[in-house]
Short mmCIF file of C-alpha atoms in Angstrom, two decimals:
data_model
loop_
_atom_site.label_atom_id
_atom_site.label_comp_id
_atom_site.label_asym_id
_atom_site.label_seq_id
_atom_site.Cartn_x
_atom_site.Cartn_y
_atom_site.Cartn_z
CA UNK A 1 -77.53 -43.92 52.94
CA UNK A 2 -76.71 -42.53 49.59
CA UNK A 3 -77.66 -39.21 50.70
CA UNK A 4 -74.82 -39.42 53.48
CA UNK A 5 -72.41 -40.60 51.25
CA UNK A 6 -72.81 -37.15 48.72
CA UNK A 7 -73.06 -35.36 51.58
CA UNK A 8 -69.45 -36.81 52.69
CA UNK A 9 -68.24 -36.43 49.40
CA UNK A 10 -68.92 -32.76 49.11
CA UNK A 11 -67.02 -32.05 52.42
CA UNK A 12 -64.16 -33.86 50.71
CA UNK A 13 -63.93 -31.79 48.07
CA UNK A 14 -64.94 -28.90 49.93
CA UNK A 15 -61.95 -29.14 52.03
CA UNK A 16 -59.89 -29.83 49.11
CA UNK A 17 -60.56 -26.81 47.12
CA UNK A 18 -59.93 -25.01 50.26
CA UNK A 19 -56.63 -26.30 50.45
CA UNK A 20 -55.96 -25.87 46.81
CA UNK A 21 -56.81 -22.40 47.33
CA UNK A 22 -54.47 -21.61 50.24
CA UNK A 23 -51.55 -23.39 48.67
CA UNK A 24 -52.12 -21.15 45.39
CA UNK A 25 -52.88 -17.67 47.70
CA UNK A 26 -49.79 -18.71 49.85
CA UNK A 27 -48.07 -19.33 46.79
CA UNK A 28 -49.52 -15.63 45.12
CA UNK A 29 -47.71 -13.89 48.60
CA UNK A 30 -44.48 -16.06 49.07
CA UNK A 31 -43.72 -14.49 45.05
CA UNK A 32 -45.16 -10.93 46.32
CA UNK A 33 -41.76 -10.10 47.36
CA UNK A 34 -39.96 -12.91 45.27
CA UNK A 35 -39.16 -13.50 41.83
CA UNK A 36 -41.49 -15.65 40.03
CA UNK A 37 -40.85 -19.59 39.21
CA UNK A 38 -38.99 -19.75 36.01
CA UNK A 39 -37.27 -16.44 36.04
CA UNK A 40 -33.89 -15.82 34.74
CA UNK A 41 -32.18 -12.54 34.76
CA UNK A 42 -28.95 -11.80 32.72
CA UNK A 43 -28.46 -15.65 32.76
CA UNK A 44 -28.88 -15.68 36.94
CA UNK A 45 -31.49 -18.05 37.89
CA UNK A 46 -34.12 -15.76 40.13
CA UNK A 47 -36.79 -17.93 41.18
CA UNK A 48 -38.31 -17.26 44.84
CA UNK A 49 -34.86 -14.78 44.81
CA UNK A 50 -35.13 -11.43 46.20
CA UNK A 51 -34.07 -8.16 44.94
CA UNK A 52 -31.30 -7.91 46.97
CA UNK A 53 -30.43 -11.47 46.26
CA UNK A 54 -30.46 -11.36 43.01
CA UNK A 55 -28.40 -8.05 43.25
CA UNK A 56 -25.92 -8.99 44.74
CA UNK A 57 -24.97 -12.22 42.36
CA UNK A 58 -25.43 -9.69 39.56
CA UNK A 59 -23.00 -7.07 40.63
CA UNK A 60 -20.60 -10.20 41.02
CA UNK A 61 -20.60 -11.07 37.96
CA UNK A 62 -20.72 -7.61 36.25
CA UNK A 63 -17.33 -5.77 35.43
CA UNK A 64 -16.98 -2.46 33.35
CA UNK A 65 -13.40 -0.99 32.78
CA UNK A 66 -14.74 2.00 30.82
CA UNK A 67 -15.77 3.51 27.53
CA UNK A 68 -13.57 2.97 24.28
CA UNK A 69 -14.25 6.32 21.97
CA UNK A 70 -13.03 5.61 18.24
CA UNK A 71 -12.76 8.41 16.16
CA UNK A 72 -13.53 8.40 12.05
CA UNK A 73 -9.73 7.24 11.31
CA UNK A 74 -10.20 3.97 13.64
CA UNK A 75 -7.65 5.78 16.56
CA UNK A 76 -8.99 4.62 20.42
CA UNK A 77 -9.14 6.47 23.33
CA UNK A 78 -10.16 4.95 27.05
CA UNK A 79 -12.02 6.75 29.39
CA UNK A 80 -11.19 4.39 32.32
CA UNK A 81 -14.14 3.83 34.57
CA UNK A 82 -12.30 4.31 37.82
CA UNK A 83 -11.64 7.91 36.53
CA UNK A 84 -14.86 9.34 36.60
CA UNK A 85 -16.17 7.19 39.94
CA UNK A 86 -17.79 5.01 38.18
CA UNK A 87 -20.76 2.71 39.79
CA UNK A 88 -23.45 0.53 38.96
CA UNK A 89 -26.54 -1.41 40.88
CA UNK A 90 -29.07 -3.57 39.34
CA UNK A 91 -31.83 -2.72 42.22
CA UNK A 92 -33.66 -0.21 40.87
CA UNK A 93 -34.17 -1.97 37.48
CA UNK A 94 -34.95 -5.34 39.28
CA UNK A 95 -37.43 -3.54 41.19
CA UNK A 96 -39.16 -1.87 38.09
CA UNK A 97 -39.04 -5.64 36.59
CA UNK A 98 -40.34 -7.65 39.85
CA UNK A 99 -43.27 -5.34 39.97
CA UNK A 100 -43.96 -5.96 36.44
CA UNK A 101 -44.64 -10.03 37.37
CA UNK A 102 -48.26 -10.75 38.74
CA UNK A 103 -47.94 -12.97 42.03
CA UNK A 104 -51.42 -14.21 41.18
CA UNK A 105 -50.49 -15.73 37.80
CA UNK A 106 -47.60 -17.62 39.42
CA UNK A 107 -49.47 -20.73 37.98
CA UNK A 108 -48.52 -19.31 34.39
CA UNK A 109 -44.72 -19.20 35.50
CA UNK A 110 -45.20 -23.63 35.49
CA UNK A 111 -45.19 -23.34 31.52
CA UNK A 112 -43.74 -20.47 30.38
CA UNK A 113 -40.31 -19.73 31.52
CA UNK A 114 -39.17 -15.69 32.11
CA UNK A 115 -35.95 -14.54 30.59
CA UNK A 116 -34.54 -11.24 30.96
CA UNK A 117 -31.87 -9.14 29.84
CA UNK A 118 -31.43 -6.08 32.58
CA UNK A 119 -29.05 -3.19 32.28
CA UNK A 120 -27.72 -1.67 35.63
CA UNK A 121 -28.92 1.73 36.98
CA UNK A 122 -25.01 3.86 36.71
CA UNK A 123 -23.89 6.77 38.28
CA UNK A 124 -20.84 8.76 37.78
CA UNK A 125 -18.55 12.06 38.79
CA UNK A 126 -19.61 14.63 36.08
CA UNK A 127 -16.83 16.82 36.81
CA UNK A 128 -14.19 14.17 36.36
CA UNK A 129 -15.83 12.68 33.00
CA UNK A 130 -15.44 16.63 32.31
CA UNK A 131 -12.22 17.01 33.22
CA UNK A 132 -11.53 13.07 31.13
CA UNK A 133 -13.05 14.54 28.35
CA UNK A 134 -11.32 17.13 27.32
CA UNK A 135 -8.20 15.78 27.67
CA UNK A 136 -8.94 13.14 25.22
CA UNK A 137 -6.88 13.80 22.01
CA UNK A 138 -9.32 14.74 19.41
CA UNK A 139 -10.87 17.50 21.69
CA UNK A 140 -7.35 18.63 21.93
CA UNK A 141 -6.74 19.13 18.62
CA UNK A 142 -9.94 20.60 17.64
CA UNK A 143 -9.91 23.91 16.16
CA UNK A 144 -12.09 26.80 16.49
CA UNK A 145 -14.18 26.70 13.22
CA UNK A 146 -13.13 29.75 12.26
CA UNK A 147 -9.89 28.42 11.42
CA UNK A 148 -11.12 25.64 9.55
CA UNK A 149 -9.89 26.34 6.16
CA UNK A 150 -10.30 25.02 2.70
CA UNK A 151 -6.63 25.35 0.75
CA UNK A 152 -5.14 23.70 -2.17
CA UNK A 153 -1.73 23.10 -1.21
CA UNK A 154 1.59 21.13 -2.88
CA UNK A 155 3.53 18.55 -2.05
CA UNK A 156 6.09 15.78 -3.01
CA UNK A 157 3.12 13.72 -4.32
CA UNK A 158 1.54 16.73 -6.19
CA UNK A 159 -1.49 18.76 -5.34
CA UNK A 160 -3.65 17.97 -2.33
CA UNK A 161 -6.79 19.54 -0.96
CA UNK A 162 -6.86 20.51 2.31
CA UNK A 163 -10.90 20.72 3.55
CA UNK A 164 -10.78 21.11 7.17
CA UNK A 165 -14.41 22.20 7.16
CA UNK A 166 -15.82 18.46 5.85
CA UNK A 167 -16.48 15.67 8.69
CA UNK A 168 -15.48 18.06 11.29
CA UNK A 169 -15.89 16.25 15.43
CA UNK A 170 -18.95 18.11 16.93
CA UNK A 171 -17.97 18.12 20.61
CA UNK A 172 -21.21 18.76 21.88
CA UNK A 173 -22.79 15.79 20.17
CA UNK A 174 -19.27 13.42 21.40
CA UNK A 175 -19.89 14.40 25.03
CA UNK A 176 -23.93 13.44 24.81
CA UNK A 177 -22.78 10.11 23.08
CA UNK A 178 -20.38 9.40 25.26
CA UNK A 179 -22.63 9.88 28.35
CA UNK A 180 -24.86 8.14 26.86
CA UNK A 181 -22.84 5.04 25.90
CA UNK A 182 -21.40 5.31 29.85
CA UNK A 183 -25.09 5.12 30.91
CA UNK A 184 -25.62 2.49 29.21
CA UNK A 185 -22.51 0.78 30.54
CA UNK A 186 -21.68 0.46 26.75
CA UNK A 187 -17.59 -0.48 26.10
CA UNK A 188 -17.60 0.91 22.77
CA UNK A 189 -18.46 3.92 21.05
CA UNK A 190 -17.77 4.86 17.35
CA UNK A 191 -18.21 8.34 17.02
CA UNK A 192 -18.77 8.29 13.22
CA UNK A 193 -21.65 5.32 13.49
CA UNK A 194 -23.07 8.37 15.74
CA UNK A 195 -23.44 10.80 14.00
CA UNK A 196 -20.96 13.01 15.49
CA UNK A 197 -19.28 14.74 12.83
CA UNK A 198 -20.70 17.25 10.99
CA UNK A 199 -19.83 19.90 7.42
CA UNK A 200 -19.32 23.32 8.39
CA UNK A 201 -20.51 25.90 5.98
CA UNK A 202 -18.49 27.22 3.27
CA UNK A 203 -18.00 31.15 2.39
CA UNK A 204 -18.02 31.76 -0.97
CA UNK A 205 -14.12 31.37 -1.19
CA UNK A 206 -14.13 28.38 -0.09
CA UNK A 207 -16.53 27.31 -2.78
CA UNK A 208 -14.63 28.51 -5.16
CA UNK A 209 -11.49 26.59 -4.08
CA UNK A 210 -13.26 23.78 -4.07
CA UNK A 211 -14.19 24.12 -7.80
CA UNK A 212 -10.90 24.75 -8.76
CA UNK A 213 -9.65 21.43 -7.02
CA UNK A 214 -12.36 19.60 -9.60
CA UNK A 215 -10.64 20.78 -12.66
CA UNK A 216 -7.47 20.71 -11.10
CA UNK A 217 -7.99 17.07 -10.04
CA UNK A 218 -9.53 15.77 -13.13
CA UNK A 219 -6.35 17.81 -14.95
CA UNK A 220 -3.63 15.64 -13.01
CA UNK A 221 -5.54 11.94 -13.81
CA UNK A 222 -3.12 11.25 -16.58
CA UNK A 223 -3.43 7.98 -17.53
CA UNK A 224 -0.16 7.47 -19.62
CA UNK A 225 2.62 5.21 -18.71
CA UNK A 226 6.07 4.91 -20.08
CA UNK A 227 7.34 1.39 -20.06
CA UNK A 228 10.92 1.52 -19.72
CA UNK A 229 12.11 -2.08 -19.95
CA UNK A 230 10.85 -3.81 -17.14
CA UNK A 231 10.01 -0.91 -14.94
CA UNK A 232 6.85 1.27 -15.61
CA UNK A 233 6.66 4.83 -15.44
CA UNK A 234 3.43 6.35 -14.36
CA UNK A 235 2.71 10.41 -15.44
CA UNK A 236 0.93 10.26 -11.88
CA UNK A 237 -0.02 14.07 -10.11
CA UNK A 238 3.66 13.94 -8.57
CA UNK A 239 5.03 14.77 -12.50
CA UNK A 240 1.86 16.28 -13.83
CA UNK A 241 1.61 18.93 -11.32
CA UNK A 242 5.18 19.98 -11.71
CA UNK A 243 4.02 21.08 -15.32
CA UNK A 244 1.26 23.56 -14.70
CA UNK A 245 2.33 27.14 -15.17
CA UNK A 246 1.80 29.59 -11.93
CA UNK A 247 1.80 33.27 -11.84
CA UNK A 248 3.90 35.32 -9.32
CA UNK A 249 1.92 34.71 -6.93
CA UNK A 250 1.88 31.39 -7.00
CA UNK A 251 -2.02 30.68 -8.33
CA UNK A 252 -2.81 28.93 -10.92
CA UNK A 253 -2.39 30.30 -14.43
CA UNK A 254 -5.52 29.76 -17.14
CA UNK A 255 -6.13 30.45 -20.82
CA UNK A 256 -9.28 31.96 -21.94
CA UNK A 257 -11.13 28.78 -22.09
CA UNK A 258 -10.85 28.44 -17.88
CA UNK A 259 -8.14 25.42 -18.22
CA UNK A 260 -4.63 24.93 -16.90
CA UNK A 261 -1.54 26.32 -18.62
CA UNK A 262 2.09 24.23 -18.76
CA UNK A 263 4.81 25.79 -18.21
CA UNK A 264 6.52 26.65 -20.90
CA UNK A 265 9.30 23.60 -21.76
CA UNK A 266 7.81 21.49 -19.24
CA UNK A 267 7.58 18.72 -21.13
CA UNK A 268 10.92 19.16 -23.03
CA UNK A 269 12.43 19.11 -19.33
CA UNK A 270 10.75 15.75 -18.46
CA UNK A 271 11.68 13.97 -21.46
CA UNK A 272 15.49 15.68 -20.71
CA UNK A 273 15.14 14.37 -17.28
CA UNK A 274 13.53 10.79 -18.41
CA UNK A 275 16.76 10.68 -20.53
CA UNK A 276 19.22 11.45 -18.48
CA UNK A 277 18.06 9.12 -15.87
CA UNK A 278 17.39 6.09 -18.87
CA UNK A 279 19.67 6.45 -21.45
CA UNK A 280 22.98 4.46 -21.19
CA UNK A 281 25.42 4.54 -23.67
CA UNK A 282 28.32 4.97 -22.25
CA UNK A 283 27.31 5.38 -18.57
CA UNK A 284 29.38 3.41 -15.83
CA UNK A 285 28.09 -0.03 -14.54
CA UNK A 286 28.43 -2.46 -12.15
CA UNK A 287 28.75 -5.91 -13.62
CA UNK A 288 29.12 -9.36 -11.90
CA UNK A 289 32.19 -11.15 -13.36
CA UNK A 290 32.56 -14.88 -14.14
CA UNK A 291 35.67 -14.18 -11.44
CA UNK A 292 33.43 -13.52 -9.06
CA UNK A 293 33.72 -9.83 -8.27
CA UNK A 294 31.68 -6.88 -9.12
CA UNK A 295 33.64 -4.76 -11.57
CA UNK A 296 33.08 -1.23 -12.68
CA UNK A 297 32.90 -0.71 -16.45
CA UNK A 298 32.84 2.53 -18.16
CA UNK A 299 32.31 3.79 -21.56
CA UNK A 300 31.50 1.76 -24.88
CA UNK A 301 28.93 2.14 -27.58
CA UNK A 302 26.40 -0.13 -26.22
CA UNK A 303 23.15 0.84 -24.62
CA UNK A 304 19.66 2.65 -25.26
CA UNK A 305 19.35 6.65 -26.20
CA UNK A 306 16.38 7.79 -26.24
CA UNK A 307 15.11 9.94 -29.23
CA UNK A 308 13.96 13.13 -27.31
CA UNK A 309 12.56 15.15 -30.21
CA UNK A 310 10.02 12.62 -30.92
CA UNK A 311 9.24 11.67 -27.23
CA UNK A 312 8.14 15.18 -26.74
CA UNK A 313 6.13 14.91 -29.83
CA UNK A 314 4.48 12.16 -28.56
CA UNK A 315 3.96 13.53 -24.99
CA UNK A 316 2.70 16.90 -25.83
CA UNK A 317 0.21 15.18 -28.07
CA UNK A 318 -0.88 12.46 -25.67
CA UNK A 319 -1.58 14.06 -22.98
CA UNK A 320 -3.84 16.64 -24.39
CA UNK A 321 -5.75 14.03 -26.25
CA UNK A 322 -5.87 12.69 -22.08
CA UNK A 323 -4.77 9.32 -23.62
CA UNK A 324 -5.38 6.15 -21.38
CA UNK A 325 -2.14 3.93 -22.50
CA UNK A 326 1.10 2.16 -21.82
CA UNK A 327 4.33 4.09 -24.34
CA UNK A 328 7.51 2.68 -25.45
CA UNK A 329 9.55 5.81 -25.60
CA UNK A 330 11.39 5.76 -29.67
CA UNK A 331 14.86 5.40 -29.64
CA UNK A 332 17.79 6.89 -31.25
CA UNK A 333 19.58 3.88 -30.36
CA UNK A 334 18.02 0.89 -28.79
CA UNK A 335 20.01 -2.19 -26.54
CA UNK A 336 18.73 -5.73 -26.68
CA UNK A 337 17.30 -5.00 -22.80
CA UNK A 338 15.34 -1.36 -21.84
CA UNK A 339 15.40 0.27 -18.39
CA UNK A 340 18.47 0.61 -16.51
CA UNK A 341 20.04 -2.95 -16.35
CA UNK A 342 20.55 -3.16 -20.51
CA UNK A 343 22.88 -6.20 -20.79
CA UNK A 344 20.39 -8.39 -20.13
CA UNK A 345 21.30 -12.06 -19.91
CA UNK A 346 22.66 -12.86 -23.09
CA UNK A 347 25.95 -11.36 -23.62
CA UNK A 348 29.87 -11.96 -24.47
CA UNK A 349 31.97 -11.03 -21.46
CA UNK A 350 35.87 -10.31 -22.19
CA UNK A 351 38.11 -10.19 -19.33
CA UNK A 352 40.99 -9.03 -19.99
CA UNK A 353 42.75 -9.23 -16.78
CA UNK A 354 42.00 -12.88 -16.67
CA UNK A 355 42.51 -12.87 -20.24
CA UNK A 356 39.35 -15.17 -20.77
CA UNK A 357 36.25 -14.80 -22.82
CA UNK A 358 33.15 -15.94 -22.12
CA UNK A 359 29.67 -16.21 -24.36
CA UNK A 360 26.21 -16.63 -21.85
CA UNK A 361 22.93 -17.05 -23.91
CA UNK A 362 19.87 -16.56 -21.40
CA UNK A 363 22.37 -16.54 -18.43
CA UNK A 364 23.92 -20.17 -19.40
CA UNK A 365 27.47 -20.38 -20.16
CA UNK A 366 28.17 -21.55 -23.71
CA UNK A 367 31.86 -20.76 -25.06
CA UNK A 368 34.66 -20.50 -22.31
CA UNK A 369 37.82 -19.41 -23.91
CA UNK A 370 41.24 -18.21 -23.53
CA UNK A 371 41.98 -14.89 -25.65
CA UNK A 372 44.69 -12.43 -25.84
CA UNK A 373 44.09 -8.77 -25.91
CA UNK A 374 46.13 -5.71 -27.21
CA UNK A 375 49.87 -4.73 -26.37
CA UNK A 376 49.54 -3.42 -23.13
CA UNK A 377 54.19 -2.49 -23.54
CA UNK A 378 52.88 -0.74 -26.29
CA UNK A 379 49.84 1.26 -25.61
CA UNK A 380 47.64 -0.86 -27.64
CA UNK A 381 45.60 -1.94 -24.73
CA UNK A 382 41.96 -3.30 -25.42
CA UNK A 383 39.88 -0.75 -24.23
CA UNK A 384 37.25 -1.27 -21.35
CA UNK A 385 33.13 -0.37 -22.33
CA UNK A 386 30.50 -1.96 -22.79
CA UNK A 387 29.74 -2.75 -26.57
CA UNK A 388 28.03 -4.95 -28.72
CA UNK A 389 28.93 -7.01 -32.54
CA UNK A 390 27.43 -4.59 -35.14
CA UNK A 391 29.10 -6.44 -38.13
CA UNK A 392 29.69 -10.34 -39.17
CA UNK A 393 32.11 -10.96 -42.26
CA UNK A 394 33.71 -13.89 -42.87
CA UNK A 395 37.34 -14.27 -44.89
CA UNK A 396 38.22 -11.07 -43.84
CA UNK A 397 41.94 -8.85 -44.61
CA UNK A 398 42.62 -6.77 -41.23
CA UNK A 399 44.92 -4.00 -42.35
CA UNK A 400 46.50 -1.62 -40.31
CA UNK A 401 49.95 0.63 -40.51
CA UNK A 402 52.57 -2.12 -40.61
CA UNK A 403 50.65 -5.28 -41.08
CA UNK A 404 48.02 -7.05 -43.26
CA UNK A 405 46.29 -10.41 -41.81
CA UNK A 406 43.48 -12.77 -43.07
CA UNK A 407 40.78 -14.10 -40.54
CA UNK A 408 38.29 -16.22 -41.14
CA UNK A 409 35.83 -14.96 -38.62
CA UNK A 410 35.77 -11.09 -37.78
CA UNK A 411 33.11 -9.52 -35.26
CA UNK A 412 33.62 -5.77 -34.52
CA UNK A 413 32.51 -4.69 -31.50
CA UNK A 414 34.06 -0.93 -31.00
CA UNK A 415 35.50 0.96 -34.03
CA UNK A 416 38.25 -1.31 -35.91
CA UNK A 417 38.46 -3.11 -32.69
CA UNK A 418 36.56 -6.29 -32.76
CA UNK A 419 37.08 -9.84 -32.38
CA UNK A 420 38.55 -12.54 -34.33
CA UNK A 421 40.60 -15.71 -34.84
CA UNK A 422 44.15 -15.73 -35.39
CA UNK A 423 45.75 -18.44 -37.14
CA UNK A 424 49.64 -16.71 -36.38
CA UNK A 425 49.22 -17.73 -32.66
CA UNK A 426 49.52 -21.34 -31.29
CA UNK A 427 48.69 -20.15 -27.64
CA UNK A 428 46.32 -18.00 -26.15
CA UNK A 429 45.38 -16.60 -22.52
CA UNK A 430 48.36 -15.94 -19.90
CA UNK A 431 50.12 -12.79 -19.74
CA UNK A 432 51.26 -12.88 -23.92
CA UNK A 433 49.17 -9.62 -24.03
CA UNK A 434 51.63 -7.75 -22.21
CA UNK A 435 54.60 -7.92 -24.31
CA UNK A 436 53.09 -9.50 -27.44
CA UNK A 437 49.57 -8.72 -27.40
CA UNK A 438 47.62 -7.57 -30.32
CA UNK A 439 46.91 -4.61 -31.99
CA UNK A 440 43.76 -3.76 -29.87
CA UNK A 441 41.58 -6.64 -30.71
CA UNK A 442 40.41 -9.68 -29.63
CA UNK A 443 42.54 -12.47 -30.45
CA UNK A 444 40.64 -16.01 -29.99
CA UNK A 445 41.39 -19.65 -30.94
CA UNK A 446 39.87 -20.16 -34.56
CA UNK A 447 37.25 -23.45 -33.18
CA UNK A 448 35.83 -21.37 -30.49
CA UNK A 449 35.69 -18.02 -32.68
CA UNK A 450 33.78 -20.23 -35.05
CA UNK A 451 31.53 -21.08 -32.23
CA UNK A 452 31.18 -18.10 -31.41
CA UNK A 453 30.64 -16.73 -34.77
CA UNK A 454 27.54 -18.89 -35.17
CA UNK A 455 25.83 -18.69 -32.35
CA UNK A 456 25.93 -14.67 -31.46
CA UNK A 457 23.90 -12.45 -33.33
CA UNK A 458 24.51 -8.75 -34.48
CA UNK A 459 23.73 -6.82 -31.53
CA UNK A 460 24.89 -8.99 -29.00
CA UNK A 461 26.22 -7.05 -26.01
CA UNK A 462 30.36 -7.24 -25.07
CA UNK A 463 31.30 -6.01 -22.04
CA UNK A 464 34.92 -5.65 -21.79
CA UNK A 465 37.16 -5.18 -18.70
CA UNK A 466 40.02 -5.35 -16.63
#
């Protein structure tokens, strides 16, 4: 009995491992020709998939437009796919990778899952990517290298070094990496990252030039600034370059120790041209009236003059010491405010067509006041300009021609012109200075010429006007 019952049991399992082994051989041939379980493929699940299945949901989902070339300035050119017959298939590469799975070890697919990242196999016109090619801009504008030159040249911003022989496009290494990259259905190509540009050799000239452009370059790094109020004036390679001394041939001229020459006066003629474009006594200018309009005014002693003598004492010195620093030009004669706009925002403003004065201290309006100006019937007008008060006396005798007259306050602004309070007049501002106006100055009621007097220092600026 017991020996029938083994004997039953081994047909049992007998038969089992027989079926065991056809489900795992059938299993080994239905994945011959299939992918394996657990296969993915550029994020496509492939399992029991074949080729051409899989294929064919891959080219679905797989779009190329063409190849993007940068060159080394960042610029982008397209070479459009549909230019050069572009066309792709994933068969041959799924092929290659469904061989590469064992049908027999599908058990291993139950733990182990297969991801893949495939490429498609691309074909293209060669004569139209040819013809693409070199039309793209920076094979059109590629010289011969021959004419690839190495030149010093000047312009507007000084001296500039043209090298067209450094990081030169080599064509012939662009076309391989471009065919490449369109191979490899790539959508971007930088051709610097690449390795596609190349020096050229130099001739001895060349070197030479670019030796020169050293100590020329180091020559022009001047590193001193002029502060002119507010505004700073760099001696950049614009100025500096203006200054070196050429023969008549236009080279470079050198002393006997190899360096650069000026030209003779060249720095006299930049502190004449700094000057003329900084100094302003007596220059016109636009001022905006307490009226409300923009007024010319022209003349007066006020203003900044800059002592050129010294400046180019300074200068010539400075520079070939190759001084690193910021310079407050001297001055002959110096405003409260540098630079161009000199008045600043602390000033006395006399209008005499309104026949008003006003005092602002840090652009705030302190002392509004009516005056009265000179004799206009009698060609003793005030005159317009921009001054300032050089002089503060108190208990003062005014004497003129025909007349002798004691102010308490007296501020003179322009000459014997200046302004003051006058005790002889009960009324001030209207039109009194056209029939019986002073003698030129600057009549004012005694408590706000006190005011005045107190508060504004030598130096403040008047500007005067019509």
């Amino acid at each position: 009995m017991k020996k029938k019952i083994l004997k039953h049991l081994a047909v049992i399992l007998g038969l089992m491992m027989i079926s065991l082994m056809g489900v795992y051989v059938g299993l080994a041939i239905y994945y011959h020709n299939a992918f394996a379980y657990g296969t993915w493929i550029n994020g496509v699940y492939c399992t029991g998939k074949s080729i051409q299945e899989v294929n064919d949901e891959l080219v679905k989902d797989f779009t190329y437009e063409g190849l993007t070339v940068y060159d080394q300035d960042g610029n982008a050119f397209l070479i459009p796919a549909e230019q050069i017959s572009y066309q792709f298939d994933f068969g041959r590469a799924l092929e290659i990778y469904q061989k590469q799975q064992n049908s027999w070890m599908w058990i291993d697919s139950l733990f182990h899952e297969h991801i893949a990242k495939l490429t498609p196999v691309v074909s293209y016109n060669p004569e139209e990517f040819e013809a693409c090619f070199a039309a793209l801009p920076i094979c059109l504008a590629k010289l011969p290298e021959e004419d690839c030159r190495v030149e010093i040249v000047k312009t507007n911003q000084g001296y500039e070094l043209i090298n067209e022989r450094e990081n030169v496009l080599n064509l012939e290494a662009a076309r391989d990496a471009m065919t490449a990259a369109i191979e490899d259905s790539q959508t971007d190509l930088y051709l610097l990252e690449a390795g596609c540009y190349q020096d050229l050799a130099l001739t001895d000239e060349m070197q030479g030039t670019l030796q020169m452009w050293e100590k020329l370059d180091a020559f022009l790094q001047c590193g001193i600034v002029y502060q002119m109020g507010e505004e700073q004036l760099p001696l950049d390679a614009s100025v500096i370059s203006g200054w070196i001394a050429l023969d008549e041939n236009g080279s470079f001229l050198l002393d006997e120790a190899g360096q650069f020459q000026l030209r003779e006066d060249a720095i006299e003629e930049f502190v004449k041209e700094l000057a003329a474009e900084y100094d302003t006594v007596g220059v016109s200018r636009q001022f905006r009236a307490t009226r409300g309009e923009l007024v010319t005014v022209e003349g007066g002693l006020y203003g900044n003059r800059i002592d050129q003598k010294a400046e180019v004492a300074y200068l010539t010195q400075a520079f070939y010491e190759r001084r690193q620093e910021i310079h407050k030009p001297a001055y002959l004669q110096e405003a409260w405010v540098q630079g161009k706009e000199d008045i600043g925002s602390t000033y006395i403003e006399v209008d005499m067509k309104e026949q008003k004065m006003y005092y602002y201290v840090d652009g705030v309006l302190q002392i509004d006041t009516p005056i009265v100006t000179g004799n206009v019937s009698r060609r003793m007008g005030t005159p317009s300009g921009v001054n300032y008060v050089y002089l503060k006396q108190k208990n003062r005798i005014l004497r003129g021609a025909n007349y002798a007259s004691h102010v308490d306050f007296w501020m003179p602004v322009k000459g014997n012109i200046g302004i003051h309070d006058a005790a002889w007049r009960d009324r001030f501002g209207g039109e009194i200075f056209k029939t019986n106006g002073s003698h030129g100055c600057i009549n004012t009621p005694r408590e706000a010429m006190e005011q005045l007097f107190d508060m504004a220092p030598v130096g403040t600026p008047v500007v005067m006007f019509y």
